[in-house]
mmCIF file of N, CA, C and O in Angstrom:
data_model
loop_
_atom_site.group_PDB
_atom_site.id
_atom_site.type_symbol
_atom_site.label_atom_id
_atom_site.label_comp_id
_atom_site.label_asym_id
_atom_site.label_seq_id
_atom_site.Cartn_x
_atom_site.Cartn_y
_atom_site.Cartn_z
ATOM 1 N N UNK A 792 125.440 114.283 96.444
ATOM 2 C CA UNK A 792 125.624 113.620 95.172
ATOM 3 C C UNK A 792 124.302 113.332 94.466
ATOM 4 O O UNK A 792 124.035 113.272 93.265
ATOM 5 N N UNK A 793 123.443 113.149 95.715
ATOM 6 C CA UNK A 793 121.936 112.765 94.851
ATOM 7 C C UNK A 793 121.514 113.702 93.707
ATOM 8 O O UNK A 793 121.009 113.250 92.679
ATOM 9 N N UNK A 794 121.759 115.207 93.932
ATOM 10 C CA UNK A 794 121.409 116.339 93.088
ATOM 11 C C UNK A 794 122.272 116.378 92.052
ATOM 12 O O UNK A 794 122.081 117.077 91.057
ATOM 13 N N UNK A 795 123.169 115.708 92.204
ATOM 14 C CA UNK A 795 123.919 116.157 90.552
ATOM 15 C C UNK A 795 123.592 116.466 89.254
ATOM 16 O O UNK A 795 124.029 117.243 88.405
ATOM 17 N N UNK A 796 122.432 115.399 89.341
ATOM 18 C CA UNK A 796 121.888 115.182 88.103
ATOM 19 C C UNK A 796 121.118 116.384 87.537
ATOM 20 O O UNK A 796 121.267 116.867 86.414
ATOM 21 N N UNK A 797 120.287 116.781 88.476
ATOM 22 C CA UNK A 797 119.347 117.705 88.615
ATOM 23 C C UNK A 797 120.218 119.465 88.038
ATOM 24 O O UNK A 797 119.928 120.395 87.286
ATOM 25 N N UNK A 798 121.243 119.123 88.864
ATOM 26 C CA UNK A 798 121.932 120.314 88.711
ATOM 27 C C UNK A 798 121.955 120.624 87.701
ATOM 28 O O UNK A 798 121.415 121.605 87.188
ATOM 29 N N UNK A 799 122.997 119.323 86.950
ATOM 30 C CA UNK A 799 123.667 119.635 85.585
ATOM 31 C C UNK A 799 122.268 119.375 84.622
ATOM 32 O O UNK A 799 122.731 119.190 83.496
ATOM 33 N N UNK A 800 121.171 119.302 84.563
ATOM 34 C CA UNK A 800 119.925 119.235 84.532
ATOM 35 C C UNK A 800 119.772 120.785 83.629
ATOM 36 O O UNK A 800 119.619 121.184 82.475
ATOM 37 N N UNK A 801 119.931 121.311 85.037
ATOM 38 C CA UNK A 801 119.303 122.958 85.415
ATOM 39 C C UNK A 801 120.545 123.470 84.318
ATOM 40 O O UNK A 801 120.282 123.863 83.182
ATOM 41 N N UNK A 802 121.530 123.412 84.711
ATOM 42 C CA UNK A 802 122.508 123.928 83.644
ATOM 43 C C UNK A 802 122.566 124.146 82.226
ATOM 44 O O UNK A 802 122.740 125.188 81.594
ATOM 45 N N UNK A 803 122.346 122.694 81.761
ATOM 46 C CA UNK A 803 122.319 122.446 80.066
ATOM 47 C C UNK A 803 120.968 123.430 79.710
ATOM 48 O O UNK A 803 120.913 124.301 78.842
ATOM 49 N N UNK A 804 119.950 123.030 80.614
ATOM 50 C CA UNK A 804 118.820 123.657 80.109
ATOM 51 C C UNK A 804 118.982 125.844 79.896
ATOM 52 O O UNK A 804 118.538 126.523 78.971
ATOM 53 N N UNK A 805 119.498 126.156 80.722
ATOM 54 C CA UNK A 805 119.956 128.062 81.304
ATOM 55 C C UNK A 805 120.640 128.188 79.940
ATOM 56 O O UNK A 805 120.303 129.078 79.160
ATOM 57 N N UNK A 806 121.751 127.161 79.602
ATOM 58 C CA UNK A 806 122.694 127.299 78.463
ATOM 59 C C UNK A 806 121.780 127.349 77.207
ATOM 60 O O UNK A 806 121.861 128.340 76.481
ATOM 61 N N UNK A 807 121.119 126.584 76.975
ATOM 62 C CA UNK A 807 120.657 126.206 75.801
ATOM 63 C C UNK A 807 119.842 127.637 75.409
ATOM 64 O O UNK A 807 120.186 128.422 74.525
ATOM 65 N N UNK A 808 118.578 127.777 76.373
ATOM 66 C CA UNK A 808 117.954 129.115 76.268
ATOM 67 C C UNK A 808 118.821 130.611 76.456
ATOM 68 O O UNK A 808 118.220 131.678 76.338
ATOM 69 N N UNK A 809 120.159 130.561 76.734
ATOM 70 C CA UNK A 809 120.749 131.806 76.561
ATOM 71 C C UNK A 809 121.176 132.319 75.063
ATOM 72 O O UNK A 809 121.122 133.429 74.532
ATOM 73 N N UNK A 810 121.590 131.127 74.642
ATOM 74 C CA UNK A 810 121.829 131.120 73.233
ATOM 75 C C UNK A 810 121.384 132.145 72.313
ATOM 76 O O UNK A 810 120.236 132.550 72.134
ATOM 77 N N UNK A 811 122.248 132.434 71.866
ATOM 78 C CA UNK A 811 121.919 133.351 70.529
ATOM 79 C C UNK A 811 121.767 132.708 69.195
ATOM 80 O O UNK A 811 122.462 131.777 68.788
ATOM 81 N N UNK A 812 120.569 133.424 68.402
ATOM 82 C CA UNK A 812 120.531 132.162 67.709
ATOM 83 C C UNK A 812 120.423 133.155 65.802
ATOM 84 O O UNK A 812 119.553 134.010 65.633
ATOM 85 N N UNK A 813 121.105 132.909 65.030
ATOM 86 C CA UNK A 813 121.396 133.502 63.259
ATOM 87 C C UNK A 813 119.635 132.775 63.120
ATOM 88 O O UNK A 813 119.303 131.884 63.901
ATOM 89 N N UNK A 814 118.866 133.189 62.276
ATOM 90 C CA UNK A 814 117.323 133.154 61.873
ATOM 91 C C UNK A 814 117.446 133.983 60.821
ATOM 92 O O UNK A 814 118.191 134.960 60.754
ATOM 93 N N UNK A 815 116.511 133.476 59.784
ATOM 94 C CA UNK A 815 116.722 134.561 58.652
ATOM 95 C C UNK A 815 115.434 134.274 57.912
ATOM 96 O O UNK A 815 114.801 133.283 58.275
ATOM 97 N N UNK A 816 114.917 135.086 56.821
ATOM 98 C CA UNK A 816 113.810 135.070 56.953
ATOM 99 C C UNK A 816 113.852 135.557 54.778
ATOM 100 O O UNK A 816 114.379 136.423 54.079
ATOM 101 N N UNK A 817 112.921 134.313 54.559
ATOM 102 C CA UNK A 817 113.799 134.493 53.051
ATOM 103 C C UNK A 817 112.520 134.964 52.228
ATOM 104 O O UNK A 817 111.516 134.323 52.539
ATOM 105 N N UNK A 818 112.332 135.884 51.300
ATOM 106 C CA UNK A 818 110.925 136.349 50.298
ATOM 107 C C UNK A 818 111.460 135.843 49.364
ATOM 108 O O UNK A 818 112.647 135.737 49.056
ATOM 109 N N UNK A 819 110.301 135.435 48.776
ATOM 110 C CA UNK A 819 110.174 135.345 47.124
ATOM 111 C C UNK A 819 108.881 136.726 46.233
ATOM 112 O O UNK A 819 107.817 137.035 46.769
ATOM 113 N N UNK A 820 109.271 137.212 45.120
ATOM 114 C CA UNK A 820 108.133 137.873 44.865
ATOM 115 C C UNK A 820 108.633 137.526 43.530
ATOM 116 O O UNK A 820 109.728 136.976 43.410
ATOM 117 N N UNK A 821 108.014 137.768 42.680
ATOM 118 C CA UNK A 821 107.661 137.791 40.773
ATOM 119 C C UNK A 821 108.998 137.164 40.780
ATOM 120 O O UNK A 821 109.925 137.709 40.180
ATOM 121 N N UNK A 822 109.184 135.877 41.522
ATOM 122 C CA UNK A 822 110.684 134.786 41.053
ATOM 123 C C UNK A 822 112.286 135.506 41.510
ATOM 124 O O UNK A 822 113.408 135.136 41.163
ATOM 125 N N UNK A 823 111.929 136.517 42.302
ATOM 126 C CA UNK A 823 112.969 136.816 42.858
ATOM 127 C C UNK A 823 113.200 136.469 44.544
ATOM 128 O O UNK A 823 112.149 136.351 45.175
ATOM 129 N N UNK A 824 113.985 136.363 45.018
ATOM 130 C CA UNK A 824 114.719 135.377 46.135
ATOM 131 C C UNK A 824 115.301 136.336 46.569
ATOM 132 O O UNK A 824 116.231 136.826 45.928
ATOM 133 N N UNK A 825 114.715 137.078 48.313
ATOM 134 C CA UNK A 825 115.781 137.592 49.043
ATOM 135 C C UNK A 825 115.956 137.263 50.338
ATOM 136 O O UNK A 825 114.970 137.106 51.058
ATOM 137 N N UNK A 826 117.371 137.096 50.872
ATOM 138 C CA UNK A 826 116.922 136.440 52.384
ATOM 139 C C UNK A 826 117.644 137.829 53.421
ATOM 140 O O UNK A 826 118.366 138.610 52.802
ATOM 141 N N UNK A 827 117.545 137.951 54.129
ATOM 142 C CA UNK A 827 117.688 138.558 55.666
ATOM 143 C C UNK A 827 118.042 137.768 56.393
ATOM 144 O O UNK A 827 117.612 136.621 56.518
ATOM 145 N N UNK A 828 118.824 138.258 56.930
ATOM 146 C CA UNK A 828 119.468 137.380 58.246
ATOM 147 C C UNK A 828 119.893 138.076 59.521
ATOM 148 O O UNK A 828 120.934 138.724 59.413
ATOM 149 N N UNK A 829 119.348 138.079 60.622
ATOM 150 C CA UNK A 829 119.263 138.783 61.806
ATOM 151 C C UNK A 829 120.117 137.614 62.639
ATOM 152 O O UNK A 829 119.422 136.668 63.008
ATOM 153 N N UNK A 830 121.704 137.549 63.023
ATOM 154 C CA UNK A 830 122.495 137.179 63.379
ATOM 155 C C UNK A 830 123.012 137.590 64.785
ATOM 156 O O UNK A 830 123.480 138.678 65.121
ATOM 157 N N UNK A 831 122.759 136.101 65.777
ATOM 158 C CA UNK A 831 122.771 136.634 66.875
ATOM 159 C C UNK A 831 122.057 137.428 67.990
ATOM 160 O O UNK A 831 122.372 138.081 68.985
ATOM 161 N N UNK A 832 120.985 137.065 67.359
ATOM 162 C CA UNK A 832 119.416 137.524 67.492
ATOM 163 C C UNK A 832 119.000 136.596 69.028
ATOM 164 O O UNK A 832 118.952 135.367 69.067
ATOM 165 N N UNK A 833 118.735 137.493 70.189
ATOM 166 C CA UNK A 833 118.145 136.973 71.376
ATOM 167 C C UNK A 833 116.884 138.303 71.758
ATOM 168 O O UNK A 833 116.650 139.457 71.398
ATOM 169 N N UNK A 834 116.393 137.420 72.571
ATOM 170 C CA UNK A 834 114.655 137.738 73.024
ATOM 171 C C UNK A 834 113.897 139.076 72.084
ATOM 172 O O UNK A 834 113.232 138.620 71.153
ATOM 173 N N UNK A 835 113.884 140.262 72.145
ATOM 174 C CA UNK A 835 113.302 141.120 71.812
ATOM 175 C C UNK A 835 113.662 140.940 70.331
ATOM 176 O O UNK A 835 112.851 140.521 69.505
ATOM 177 N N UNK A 836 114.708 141.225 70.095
ATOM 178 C CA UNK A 836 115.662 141.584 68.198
ATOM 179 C C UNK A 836 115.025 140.664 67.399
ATOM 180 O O UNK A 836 114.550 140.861 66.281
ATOM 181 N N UNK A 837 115.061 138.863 68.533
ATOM 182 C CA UNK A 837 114.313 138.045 67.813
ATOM 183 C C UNK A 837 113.001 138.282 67.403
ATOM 184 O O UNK A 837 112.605 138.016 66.268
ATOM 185 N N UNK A 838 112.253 138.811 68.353
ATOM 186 C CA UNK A 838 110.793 138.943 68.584
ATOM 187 C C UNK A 838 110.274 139.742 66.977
ATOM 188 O O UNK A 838 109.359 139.565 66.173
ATOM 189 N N UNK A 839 111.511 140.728 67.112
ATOM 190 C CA UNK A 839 111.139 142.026 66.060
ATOM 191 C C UNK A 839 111.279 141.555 65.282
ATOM 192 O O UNK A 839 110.278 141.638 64.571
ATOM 193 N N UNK A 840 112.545 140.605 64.563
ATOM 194 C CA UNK A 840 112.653 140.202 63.384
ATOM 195 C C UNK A 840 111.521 138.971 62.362
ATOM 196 O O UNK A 840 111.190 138.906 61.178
ATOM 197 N N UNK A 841 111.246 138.199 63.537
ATOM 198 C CA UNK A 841 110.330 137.358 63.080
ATOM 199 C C UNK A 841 108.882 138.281 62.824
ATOM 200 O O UNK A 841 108.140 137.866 61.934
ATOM 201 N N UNK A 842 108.517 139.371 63.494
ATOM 202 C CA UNK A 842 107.382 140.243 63.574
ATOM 203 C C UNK A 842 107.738 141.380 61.817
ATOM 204 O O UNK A 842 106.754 141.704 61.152
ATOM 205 N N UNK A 843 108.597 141.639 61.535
ATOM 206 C CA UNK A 843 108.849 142.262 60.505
ATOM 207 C C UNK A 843 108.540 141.125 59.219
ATOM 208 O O UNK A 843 107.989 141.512 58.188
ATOM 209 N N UNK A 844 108.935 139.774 59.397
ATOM 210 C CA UNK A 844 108.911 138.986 58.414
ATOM 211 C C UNK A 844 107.685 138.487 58.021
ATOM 212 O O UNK A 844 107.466 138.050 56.891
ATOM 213 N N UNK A 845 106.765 138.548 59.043
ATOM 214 C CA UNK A 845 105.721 137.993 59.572
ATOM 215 C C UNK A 845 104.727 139.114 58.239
ATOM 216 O O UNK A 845 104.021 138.630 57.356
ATOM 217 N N UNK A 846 104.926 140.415 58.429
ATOM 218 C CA UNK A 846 104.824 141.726 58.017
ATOM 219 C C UNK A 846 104.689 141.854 56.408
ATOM 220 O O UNK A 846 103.751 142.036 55.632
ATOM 221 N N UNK A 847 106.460 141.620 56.260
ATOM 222 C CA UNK A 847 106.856 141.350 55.290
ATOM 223 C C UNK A 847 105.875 140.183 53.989
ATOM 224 O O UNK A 847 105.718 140.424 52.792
ATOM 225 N N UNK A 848 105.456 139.168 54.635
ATOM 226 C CA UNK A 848 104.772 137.830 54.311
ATOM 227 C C UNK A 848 103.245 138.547 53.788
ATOM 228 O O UNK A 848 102.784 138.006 52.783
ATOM 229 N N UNK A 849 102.685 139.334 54.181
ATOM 230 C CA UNK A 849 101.297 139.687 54.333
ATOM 231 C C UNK A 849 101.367 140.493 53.389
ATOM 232 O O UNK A 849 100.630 140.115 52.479
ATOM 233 N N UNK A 850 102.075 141.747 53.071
ATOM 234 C CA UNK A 850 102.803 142.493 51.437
ATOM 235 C C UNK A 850 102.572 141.567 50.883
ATOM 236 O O UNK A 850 101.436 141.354 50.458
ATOM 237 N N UNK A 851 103.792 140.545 50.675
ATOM 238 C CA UNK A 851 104.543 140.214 49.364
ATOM 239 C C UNK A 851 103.120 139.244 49.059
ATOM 240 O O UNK A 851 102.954 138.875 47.896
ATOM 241 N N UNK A 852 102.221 138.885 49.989
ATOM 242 C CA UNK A 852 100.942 138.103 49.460
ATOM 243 C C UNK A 852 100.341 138.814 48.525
ATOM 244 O O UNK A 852 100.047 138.413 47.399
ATOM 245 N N UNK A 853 100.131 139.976 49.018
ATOM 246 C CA UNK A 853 99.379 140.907 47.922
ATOM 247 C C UNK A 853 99.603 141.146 46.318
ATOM 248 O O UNK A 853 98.880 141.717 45.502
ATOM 249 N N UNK A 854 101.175 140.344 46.129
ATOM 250 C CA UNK A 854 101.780 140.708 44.572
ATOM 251 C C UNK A 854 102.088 139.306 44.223
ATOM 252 O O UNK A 854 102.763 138.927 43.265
ATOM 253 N N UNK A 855 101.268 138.295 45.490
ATOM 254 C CA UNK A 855 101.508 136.957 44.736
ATOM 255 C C UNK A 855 102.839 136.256 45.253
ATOM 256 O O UNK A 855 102.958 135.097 44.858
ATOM 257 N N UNK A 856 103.687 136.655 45.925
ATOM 258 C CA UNK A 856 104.952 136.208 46.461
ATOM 259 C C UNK A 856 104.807 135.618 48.100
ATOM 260 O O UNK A 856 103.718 135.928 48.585
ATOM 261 N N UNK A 857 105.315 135.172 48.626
ATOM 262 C CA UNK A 857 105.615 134.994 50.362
ATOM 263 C C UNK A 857 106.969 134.925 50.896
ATOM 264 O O UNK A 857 107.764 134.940 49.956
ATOM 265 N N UNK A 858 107.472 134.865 51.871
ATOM 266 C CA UNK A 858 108.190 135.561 52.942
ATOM 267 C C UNK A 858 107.524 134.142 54.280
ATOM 268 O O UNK A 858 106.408 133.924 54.750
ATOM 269 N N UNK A 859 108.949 133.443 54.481
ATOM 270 C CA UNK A 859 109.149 132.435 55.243
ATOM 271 C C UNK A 859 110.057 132.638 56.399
ATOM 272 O O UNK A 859 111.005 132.826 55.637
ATOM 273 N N UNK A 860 110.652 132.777 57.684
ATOM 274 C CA UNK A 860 111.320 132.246 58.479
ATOM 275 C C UNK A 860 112.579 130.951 58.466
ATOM 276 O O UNK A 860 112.323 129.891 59.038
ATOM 277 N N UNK A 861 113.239 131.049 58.124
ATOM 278 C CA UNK A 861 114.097 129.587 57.686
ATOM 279 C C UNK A 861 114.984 129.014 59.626
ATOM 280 O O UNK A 861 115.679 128.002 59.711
#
């Protein structure tokens, strides 16, 4: 009984990080507004999508606009 805690501890925590998680990633350039949304997005897909936006952000600087992560 002493470990229970610990257990359900270990549990919530496995759950939480399995999670899939909607991230979307929104530009603005010359007052226009577009967002992306990579839905259901775990480890790598995530990795890529935030790395494309990231990408994306460093362009749209060049014409005066940016590109955020929401």
């Amino acid at each position: 009984m002493k470990y229970l805690p610990t257990i359900a501890l270990f549990a919530l925590f496995a759950g939480l990080t399995s999670c899939n998680q909607d991230t979307s990633c929104t530009c603005e350039i010359a007052g226009e507004t577009t967002t992306s949304t990579c839905e259901g997005c775990t480890g790598d897909e995530l990795a890529d999508f935030e790395a494309a936006c990231t990408a994306s952000d460093a362009v749209a600087q060049l014409v005066g606009g940016s590109c955020a992560i929401d």
